[in-house]
Coordinates of C-alpha atoms and ligand atoms in Angstrom, one line a residue:
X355 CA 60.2 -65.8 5.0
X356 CA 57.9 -68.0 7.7
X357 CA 54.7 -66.8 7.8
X358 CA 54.2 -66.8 11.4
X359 CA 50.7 -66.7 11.2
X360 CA 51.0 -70.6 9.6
X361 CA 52.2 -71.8 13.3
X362 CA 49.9 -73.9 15.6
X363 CA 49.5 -72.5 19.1
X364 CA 52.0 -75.3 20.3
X365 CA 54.5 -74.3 17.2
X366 CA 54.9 -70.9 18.7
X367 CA 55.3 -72.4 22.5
X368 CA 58.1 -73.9 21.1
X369 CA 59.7 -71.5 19.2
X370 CA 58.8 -69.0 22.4
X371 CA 60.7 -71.2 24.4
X372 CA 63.8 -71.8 22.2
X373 CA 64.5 -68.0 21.5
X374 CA 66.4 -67.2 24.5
X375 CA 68.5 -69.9 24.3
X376 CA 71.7 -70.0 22.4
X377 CA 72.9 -73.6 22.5
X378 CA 70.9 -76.5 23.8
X379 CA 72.9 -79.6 24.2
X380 CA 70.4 -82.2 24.0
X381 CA 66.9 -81.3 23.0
X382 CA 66.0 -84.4 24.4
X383 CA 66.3 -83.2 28.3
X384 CA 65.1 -80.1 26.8
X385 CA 62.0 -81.6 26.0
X386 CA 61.9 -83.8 29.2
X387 CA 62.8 -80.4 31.8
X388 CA 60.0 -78.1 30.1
X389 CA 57.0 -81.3 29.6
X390 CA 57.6 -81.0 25.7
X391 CA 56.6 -83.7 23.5
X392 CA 60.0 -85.0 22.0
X393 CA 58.4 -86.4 19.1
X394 CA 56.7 -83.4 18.2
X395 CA 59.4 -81.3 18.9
X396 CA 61.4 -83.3 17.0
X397 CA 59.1 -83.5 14.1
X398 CA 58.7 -79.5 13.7
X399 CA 62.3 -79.1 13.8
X400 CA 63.1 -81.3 11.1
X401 CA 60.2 -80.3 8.9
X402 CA 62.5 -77.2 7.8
X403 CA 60.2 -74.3 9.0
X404 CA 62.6 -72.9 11.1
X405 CA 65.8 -73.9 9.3
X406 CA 66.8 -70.7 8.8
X407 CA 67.4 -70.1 12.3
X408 CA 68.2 -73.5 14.3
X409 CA 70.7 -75.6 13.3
X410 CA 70.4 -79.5 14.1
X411 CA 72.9 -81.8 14.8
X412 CA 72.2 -85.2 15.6
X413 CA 73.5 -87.3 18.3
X414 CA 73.1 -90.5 19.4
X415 CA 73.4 -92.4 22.9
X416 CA 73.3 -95.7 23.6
X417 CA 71.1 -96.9 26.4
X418 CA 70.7 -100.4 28.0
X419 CA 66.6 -101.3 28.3
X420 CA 65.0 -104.9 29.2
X421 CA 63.9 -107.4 26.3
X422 CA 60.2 -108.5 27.0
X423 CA 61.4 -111.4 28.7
X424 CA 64.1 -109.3 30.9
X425 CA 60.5 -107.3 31.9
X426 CA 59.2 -110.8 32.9
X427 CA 61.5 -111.6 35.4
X428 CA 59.8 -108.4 37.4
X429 CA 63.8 -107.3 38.7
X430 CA 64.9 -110.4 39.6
X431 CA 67.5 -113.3 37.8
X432 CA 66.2 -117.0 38.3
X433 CA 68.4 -118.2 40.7
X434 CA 69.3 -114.8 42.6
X435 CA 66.8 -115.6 45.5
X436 CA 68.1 -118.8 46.1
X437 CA 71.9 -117.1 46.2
X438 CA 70.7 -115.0 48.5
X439 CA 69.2 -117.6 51.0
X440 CA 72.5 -119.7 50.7
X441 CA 74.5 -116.9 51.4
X442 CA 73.0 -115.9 54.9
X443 CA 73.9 -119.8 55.8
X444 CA 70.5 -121.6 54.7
X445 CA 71.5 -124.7 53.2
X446 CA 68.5 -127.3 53.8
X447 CA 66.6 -128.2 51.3
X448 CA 63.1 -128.3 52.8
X449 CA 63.4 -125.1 54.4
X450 CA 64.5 -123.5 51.0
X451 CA 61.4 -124.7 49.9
X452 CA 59.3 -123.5 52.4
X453 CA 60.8 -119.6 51.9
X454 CA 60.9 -119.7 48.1
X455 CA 58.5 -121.6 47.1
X456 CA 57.5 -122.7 43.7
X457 CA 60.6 -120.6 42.7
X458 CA 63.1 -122.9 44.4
X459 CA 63.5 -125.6 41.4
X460 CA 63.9 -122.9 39.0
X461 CA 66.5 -121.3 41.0
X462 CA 68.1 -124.9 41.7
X463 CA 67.8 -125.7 38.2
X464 CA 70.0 -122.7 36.9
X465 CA 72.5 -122.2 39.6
X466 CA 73.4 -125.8 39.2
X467 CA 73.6 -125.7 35.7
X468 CA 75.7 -123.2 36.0
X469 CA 78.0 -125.6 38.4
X470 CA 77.7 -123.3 41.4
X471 CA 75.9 -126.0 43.7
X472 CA 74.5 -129.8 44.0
X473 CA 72.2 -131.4 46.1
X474 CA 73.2 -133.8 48.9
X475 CA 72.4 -136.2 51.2
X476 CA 69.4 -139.4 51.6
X477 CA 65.4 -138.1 51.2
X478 CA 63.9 -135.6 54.5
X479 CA 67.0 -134.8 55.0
X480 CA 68.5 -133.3 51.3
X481 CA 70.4 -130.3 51.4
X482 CA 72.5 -127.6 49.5
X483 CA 76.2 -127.4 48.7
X484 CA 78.1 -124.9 47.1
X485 CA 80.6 -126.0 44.7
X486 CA 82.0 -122.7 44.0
X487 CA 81.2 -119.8 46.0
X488 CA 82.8 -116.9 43.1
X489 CA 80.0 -117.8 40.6
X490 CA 77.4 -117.6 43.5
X491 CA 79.2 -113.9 44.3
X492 CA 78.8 -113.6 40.2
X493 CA 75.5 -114.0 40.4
X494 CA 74.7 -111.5 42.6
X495 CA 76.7 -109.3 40.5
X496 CA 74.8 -109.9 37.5
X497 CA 71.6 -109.3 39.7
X498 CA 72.8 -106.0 41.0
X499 CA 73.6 -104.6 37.3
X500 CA 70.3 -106.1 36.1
X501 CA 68.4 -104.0 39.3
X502 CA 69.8 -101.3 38.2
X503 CA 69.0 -101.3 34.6
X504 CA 65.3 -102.4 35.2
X505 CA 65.1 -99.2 37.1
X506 CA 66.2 -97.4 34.5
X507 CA 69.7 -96.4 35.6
X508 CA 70.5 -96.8 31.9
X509 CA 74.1 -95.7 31.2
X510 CA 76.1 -98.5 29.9
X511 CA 79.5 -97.4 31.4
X512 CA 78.2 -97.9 34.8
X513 CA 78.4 -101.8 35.2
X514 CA 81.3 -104.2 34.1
X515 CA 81.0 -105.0 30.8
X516 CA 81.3 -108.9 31.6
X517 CA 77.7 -108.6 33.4
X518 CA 75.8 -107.6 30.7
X519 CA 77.6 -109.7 28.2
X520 CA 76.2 -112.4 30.0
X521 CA 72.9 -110.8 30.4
X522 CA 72.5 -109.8 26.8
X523 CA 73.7 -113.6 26.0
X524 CA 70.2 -114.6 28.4
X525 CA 68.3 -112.6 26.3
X526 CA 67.1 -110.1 29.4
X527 CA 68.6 -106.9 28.2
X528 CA 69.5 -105.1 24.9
X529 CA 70.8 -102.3 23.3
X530 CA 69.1 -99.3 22.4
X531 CA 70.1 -96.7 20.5
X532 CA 67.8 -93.4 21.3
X533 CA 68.1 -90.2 19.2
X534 CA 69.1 -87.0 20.1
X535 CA 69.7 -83.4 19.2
X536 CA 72.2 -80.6 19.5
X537 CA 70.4 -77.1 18.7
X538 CA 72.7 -73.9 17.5
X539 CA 69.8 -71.1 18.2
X540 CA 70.8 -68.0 15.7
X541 CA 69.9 -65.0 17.8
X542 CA 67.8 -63.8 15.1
X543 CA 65.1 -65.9 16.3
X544 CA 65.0 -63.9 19.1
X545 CA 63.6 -61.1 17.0
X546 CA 60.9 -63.4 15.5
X547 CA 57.7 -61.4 16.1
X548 CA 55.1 -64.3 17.9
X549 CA 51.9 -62.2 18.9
X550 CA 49.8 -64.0 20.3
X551 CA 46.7 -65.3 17.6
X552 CA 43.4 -64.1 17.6
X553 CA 41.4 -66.8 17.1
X554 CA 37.7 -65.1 17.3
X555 CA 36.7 -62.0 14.9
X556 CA 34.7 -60.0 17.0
X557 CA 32.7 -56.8 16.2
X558 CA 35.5 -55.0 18.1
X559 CA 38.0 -55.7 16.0
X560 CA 36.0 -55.2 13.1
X561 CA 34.9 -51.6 13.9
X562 CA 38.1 -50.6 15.1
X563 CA 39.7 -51.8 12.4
X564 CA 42.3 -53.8 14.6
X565 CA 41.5 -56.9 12.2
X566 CA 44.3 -55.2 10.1
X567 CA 46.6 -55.6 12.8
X568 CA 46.2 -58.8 14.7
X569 CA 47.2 -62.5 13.9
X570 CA 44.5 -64.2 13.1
X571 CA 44.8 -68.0 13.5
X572 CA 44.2 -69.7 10.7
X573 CA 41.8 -72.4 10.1
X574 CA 43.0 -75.8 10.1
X575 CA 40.5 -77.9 7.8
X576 CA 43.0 -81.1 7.9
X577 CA 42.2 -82.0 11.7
X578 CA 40.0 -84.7 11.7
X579 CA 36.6 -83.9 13.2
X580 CA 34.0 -86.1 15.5
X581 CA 32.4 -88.1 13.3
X582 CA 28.1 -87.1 13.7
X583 CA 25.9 -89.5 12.0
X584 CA 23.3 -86.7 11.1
X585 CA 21.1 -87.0 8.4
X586 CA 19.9 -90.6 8.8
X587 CA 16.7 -92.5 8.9
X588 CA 15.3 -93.2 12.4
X589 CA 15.2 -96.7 13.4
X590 CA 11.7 -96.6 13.4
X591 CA 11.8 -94.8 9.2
X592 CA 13.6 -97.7 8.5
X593 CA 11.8 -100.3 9.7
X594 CA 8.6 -98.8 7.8
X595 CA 10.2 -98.9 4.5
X596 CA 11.9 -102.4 5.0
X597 CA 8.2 -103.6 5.4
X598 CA 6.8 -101.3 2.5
X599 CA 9.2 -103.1 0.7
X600 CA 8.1 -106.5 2.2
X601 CA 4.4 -106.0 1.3
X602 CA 4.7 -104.5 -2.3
X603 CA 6.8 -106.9 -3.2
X604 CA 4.2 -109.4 -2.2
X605 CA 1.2 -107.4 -4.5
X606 CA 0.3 -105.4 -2.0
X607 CA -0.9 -101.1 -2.6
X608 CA -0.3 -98.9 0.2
X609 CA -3.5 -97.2 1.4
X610 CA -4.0 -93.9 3.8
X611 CA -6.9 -92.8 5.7
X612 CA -7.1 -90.5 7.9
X613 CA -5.4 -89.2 11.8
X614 CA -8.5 -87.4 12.8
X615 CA -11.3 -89.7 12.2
X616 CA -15.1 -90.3 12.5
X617 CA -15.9 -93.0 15.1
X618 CA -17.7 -93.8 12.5
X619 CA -15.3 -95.6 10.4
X620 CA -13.3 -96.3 13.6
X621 CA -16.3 -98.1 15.5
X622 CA -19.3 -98.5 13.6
X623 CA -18.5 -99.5 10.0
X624 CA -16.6 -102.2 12.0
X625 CA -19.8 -103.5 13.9
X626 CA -18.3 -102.3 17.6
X627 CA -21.3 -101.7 19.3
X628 CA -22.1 -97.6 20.4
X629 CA -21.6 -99.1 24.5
X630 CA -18.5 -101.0 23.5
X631 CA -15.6 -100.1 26.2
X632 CA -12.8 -99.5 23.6
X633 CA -15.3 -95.7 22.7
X634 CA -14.5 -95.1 26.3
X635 CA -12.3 -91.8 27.3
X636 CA -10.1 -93.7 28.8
X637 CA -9.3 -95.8 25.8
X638 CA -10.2 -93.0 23.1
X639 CA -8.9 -89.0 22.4
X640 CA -12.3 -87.6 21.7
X641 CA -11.9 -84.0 20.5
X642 CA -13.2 -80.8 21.8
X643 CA -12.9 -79.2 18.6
X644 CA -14.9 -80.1 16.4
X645 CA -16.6 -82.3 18.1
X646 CA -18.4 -83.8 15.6
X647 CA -17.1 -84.5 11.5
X648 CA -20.0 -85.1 8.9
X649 CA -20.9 -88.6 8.2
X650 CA -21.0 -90.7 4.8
X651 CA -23.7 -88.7 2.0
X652 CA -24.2 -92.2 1.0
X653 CA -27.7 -93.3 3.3
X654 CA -27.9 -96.4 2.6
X655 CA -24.1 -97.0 3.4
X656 CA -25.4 -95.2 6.9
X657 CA -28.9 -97.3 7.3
X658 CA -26.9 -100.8 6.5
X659 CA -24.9 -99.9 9.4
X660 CA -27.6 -98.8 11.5
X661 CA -29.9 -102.3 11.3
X662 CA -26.4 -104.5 11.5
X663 CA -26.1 -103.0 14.7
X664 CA -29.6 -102.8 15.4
X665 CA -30.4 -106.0 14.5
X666 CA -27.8 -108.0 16.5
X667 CA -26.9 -105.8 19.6
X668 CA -30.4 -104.4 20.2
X669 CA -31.3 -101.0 21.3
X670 CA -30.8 -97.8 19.2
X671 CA -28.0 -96.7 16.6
X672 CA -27.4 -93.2 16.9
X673 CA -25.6 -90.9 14.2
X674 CA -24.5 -88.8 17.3
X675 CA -22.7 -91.0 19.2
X676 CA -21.0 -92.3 15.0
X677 CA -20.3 -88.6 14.3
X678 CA -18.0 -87.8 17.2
X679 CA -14.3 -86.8 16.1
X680 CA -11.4 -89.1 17.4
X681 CA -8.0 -89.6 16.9
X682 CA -7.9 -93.2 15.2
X683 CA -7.7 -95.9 17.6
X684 CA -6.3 -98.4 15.0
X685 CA -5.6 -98.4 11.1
X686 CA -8.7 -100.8 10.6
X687 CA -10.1 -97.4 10.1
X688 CA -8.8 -97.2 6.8
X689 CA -9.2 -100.6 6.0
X690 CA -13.4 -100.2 6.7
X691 CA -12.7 -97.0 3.9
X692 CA -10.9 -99.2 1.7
X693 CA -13.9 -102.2 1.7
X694 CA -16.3 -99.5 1.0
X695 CA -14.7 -98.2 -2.2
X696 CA -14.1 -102.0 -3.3
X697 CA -17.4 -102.6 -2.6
X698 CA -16.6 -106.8 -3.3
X699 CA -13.9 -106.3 -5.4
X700 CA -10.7 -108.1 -5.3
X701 CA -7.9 -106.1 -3.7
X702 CA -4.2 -106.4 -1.5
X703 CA -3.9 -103.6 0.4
X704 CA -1.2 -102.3 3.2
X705 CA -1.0 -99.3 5.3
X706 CA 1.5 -98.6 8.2
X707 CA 0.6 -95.4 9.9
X708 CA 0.3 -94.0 13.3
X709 CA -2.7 -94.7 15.8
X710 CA -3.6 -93.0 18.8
X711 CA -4.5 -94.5 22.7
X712 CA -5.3 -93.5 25.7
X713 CA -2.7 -95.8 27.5
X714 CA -0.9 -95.3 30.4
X715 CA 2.6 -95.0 28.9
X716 CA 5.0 -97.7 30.0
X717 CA 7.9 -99.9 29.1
X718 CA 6.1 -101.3 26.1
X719 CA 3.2 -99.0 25.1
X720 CA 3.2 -95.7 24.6
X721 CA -0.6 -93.4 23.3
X722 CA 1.0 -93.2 20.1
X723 CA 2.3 -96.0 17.9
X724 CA 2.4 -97.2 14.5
X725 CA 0.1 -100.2 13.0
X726 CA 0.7 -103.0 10.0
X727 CA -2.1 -102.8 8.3
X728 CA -3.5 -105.5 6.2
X729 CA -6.5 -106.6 4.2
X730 CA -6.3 -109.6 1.4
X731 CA -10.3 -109.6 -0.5
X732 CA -10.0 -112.5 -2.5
X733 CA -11.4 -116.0 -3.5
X734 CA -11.0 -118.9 -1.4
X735 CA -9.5 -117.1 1.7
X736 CA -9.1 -118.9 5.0
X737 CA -7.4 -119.0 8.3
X738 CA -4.8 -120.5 6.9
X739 CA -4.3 -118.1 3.8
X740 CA -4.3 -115.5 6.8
X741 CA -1.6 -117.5 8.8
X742 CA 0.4 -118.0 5.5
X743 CA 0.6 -114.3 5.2
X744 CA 1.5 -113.2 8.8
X745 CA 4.3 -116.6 9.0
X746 CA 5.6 -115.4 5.7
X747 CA 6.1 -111.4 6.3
X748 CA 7.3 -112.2 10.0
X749 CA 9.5 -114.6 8.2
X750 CA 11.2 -111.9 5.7
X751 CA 12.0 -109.9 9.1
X752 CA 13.8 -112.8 10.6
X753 CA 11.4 -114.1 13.1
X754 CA 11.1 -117.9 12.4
X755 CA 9.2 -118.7 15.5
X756 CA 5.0 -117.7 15.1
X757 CA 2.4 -118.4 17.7
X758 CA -1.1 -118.0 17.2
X759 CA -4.0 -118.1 20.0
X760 CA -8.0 -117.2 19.7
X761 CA -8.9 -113.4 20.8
X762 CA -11.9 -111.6 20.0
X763 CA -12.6 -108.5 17.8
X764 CA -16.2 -107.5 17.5
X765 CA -15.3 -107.2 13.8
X766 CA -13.9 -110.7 13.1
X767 CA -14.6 -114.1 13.4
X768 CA -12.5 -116.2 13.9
X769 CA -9.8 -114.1 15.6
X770 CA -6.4 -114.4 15.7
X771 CA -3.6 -113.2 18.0
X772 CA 0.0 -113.5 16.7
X773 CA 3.0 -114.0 19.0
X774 CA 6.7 -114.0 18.3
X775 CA 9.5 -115.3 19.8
X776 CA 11.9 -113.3 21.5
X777 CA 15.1 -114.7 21.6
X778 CA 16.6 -112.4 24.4
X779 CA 14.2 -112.5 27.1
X780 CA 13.2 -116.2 26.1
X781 CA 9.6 -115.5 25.5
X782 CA 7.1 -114.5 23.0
X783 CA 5.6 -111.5 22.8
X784 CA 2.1 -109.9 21.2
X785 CA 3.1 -108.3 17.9
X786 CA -0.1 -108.1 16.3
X787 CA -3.7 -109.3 15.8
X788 CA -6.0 -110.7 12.9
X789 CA -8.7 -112.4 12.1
X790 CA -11.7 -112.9 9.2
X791 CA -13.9 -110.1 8.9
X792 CA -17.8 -111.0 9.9
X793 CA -19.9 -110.9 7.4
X794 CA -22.7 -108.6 9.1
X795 CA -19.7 -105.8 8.9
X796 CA -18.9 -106.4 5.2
X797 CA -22.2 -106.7 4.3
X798 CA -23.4 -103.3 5.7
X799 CA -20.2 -101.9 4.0
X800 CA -21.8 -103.4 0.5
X801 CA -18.8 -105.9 0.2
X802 CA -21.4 -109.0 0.0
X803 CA -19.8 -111.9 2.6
X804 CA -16.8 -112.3 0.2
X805 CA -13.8 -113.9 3.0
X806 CA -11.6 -110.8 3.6
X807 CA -8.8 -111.5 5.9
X808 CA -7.0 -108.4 7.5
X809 CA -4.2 -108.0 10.4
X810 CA -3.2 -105.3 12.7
X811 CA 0.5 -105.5 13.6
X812 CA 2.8 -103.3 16.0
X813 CA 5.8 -101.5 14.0
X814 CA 7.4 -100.4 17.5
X815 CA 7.0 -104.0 18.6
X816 CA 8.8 -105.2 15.9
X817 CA 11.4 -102.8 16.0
X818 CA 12.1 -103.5 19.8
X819 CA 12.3 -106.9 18.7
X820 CA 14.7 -106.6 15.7
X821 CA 17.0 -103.7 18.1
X822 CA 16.9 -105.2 21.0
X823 CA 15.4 -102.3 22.6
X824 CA 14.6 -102.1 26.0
X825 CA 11.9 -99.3 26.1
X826 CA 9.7 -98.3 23.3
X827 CA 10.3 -95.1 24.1
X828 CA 13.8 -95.4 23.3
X829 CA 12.9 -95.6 19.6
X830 CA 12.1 -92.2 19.5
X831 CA 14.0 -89.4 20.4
X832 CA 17.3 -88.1 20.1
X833 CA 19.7 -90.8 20.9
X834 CA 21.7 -91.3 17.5
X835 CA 23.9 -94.4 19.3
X836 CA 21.0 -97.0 18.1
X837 CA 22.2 -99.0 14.4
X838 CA 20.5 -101.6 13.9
X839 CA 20.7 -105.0 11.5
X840 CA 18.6 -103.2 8.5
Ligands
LIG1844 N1 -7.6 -103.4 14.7 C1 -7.0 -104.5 15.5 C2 -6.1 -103.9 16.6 O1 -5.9 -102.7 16.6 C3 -6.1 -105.3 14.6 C4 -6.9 -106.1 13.6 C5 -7.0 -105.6 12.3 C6 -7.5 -107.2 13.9 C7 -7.7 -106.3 11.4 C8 -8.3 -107.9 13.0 C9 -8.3 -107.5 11.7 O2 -5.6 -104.6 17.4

C-alpha cells in the first residue's frame, strides 16, 4: 500500500492532477498544457510508486530538429539569398554584391556548384546566368522546408521527403526520436486520500490531539543543504598562529603582559619622557576607574627609572603621572616586563596580542589592533642581526621585498622602520618598526647595556597584505566570504 505520507508536495500535484482523468494520450502534452516538468513526471511514473494504479505505455515520435551547424545558418541555406535576388530579375554581379554582401561568394560558390548558374561577361561589367532555373526553384524549396523546421514545425510528414534527404545529406537537420507516454488511469486512483501535509507541529495540534489525524510531511534529510562554513578560524586567528608557528620555530617563547596597564611599563620603563605627546588623551585610553594601579615593590627598579629620566630630560619624575591606568599603547609593554625578569640574561621572546589607540578609525587603522612583538637579548647583536630577523620572518610570509628607513623611538637607538612591498597597489607600505634598545632604558631596568634588539609589527597590516583586503575593518566582523592563501 503507498504510504501517501512518503509523497513530495509536487508528487501529490501530480497524482491530484492525474485522478480525474481516465486516459491521457500523451503525457508529454499533458505535461506541456498544465507547466509540468516532463522529466520529472516521467521519472515518478516509472519509479513504480504508483504502478498499481497507472499503466504506461510507451510511444515514440519522430521529430525533425537542426544539427549545430543547421543552428548556424540562423534560418537560412547558403545560396537561398542569392536565389532570391536572381529570381526578382537581378542578375549583375556588382549590384549582387552591393545587396548581399560578404554572403554573395558563398551563395555563388554553392549554387554554381550545384550547376544552377555561371558567371559571365569581361571585368565591371560581370554578371549572372542561370543554367537551370528548376534547381534554382529546388532551392527555394529546400529553404522553405528548412524555415519551417528551424521554427519548430517539426512533423516529418509535412515536407517532401526528397527536401530533407538533401538536407540531412548537408548535415543541417537530423532525426530525433523523443519519448512519450500513454497513461491508463485506474479509477481507483480517484479514491486515493491526498490531504494536504502539515508541515509545522504546532501547539494546536498538539493539545487538540489533531497530530493523530493530520499528514505530517516527512523530513527529507537527502536534499542537499547550503553549504555554511561555520566553525572556522577568523582570518585574522589564522594569521596569528601561522606566525606563532614562524617565531617558535625560530627559538622563540611566547610572552603575555597585560591589556590594562601601568603607564609605567607602557611609558616610563621605556624612557618616554612624562611630557611625551604619545601620554596624551588623544593618543592614549586613560581610565576613569581605577585611575591609578600600584607601581613596582621593587625601589630601586622605581629610583633607576626616576634619575634615567631625570638625568637626561630634566625636570621632575613623578610616580603619579607613572601610576595612571591605560589601555596598552603597544606590546613593548610587555617586552619592558620581560627585560626586567631577565635582568641581562639571554632570552628570544614573541608576543602577538592586542594594543589599544586613540585613532581616528580609517581605511588602515583602527583603536584596536594587534602587535608582533619581538625582543632577541643576546651576544653580539646588531642592526643587521635585527634586519636578518625582520627579512627572514617577512620572508616565511611571502613578502620578498623589505625596506628599511631611520624613525625615532625614545626607547631605541638606532631606529628602524620596516616597509613591505605591495604588489597590488604598487607600493610599500609601514608594517612595523624596530630598533636597538638605549642603554639608559635597559640599564634602569637592571639589564646592564647588553645589545637587545626588539620589533613592533602590525598583524592587521600583514593580513591586509597577504588577503588583499581593502579595509582593515573588513578583517573583522561577520563576513564569512574572505579565504585566504594560509
Ligand atoms: N613599540 C613600537 C610601536 O608601537 C614598536 C617597537 C617595538 C619599536 C620595539 C622598537 C622596538 O610602534
Amino acid at each position: 500500500m503507498l504510504d501517501t505520507r512518503q509523497l513530495t508536495g509536487k508528487q501529490r500535484l501530480l497524482i491530484q492532477q492525474l485522478q480525474p482523468q481516465q486516459t491521457i494520450e500523451s503525457l508529454q502534452q499533458f505535461c506541456r498544457q498544465r507547466a509540468i516538468d516532463f522529466n520529472f513526471a516521467k521519472g515518478f511514473l516509472l519509479s513504480g510508486v504508483i504502478d498499481d494504479w497507472v499503466q504506461l505505455q510507451a510511444l515514440s515520435e519522430t521529430a525533425w530538429v537542426l544539427t549545430d551547424k543547421g543552428e548556424a545558418l540562423q534560418g537560412r541555406l547558403p545560396g537561398s539569398n542569392l536565389v532570391d535576388k536572381l529570381q526578382r530579375g537581378v542578375s549583375e554581379v556588382s549590384q549582387l554584391q552591393m545587396l548581399l554582401g560578404q554572403t554573395f561568394s558563398l551563395a555563388y560558390g554553392a549554387l554554381r556548384k550545384a550547376g544552377a548558374i555561371d558567371m559571365q561577361g569581361s571585368e565591371g561589367e560581370k554578371e549572372i546566368v542561370v543554367l537551370d532555373a528548376e534547381k534554382l526553384s529546388t532551392y527555394q524549396q529546400r529553404q522553405a522546408s528548412f524555415a519551417a523546421i528551424a521554427q519548430g514545425a517539426a512533423s516529418p510528414d509535412t515536407y517532401p521527403d526528397v527536401h530533407l534527404d538533401w538536407l540531412q545529406q548537408q548535415g543541417y537537420i537530423a532525426e530525433k526520436t523523443a519519448t512519450d507516454y500513454r497513461l491508463t488511469i485506474s479509477p481507483r486512483l480517484a479514491q486515493l486520500d491526498l490531504q494536504p501535509l502539515v508541515t509545522a507541529l504546532t501547539s494546536e495540534l498538539l493539545l487538540s490531539e489533531q497530530w493523530r489525524e493530520v499528514e505530517l510531511k516527512s523530513y527529507n534529510i537527502h536534499d542537499p543543504v547550503p553549504d555554511i562554513a561555520y566553525g572556522r578560524p577568523t582570518i585574522l586567528t589564522q594569521c596569528i598562529q601561522q606566525i606563532r608557528d614562524i617565531f617558535l620555530n625560530m627559538g622563540f617563547d611566547e610572552m603575555s603582559g597585560f591589556l590594562v596597564e601601568t603607564a609605567f611599563w607602557n611609558f616610563d620603563a621605556l624612557f618616554t619622557p612624562q611630557d611625551h605627546p604619545a601620554r596624551e588623551m588623544q593618543d592614549t585610553f586613560y581610565l576613569s576607574q581605577p585611575q591609578q594601579l600600584p607601581l613596582p615593590e621593587d625601589a630601586a627598579l622605581i629610583e633607576g627609572i626616576q634619575r634615567a629620566h631625570e638625568d637626561n630630560y630634566g625636570g621632575s619624575w613623578t610616580t603619579e603621572v607613572a601610576s595612571r591606568a591605560i589601555l596598552r599603547a603597544h606590546t613593548t609593554s610587555s617586552t619592558a616586563r620581560r627585560l626586567y625578569a631577565l635582568r641581562g640574561r639571554d632570552g628570544k621572546y614573541f608576543s602577538i596580542d592586542k594594543v589599544f589607540r586613540n585613532e581616528t578609525v580609517d581605511r588602515t587603522h583602527l583603536a584596536e589592533f594587534h602587535q608582533i612583538e619581538g625582543v632577541v637579548v643576546g651576544e653580539l647583536l646588531s642592526v643587521r642581526t635585527l634586519m636578518g630577523y625582520l627579512t627572514y620572518f617577512y620572508e616565511r610570509l611571502g613578502f620578498k621585498d623589505l625596506k628599511f628607513k631611520p624613525t625615532y623611538n625614545p626607547y631605541t637607538e638606532p631606529s628602524l622602520e620596516v616597509y613591505a612591498y605591495h604588489a597590488p597597489s604598487q607600493r610599500y607600505l609601514e608594517v612595523g618598526n624596530s630598533g636597538l634598545f638605549r642603554p639608559e632604558m635597559l640599564g634602569s631596568l637592571g639589564c646592564g647595556e647588553k645589545a637587545t634588539i626588539a620589533w613592533g609589527l602590525g598583524l592587521e597590516r600583514i593580513a591586509m597584505l597577504l588577503y588583499e583586503v581593502e579595509k582593515l575593518s573588513d578583517l573583522a566582523g561577520p563576513d564569512m566570504r574572505l579565504q585566504g592563501p594560509l
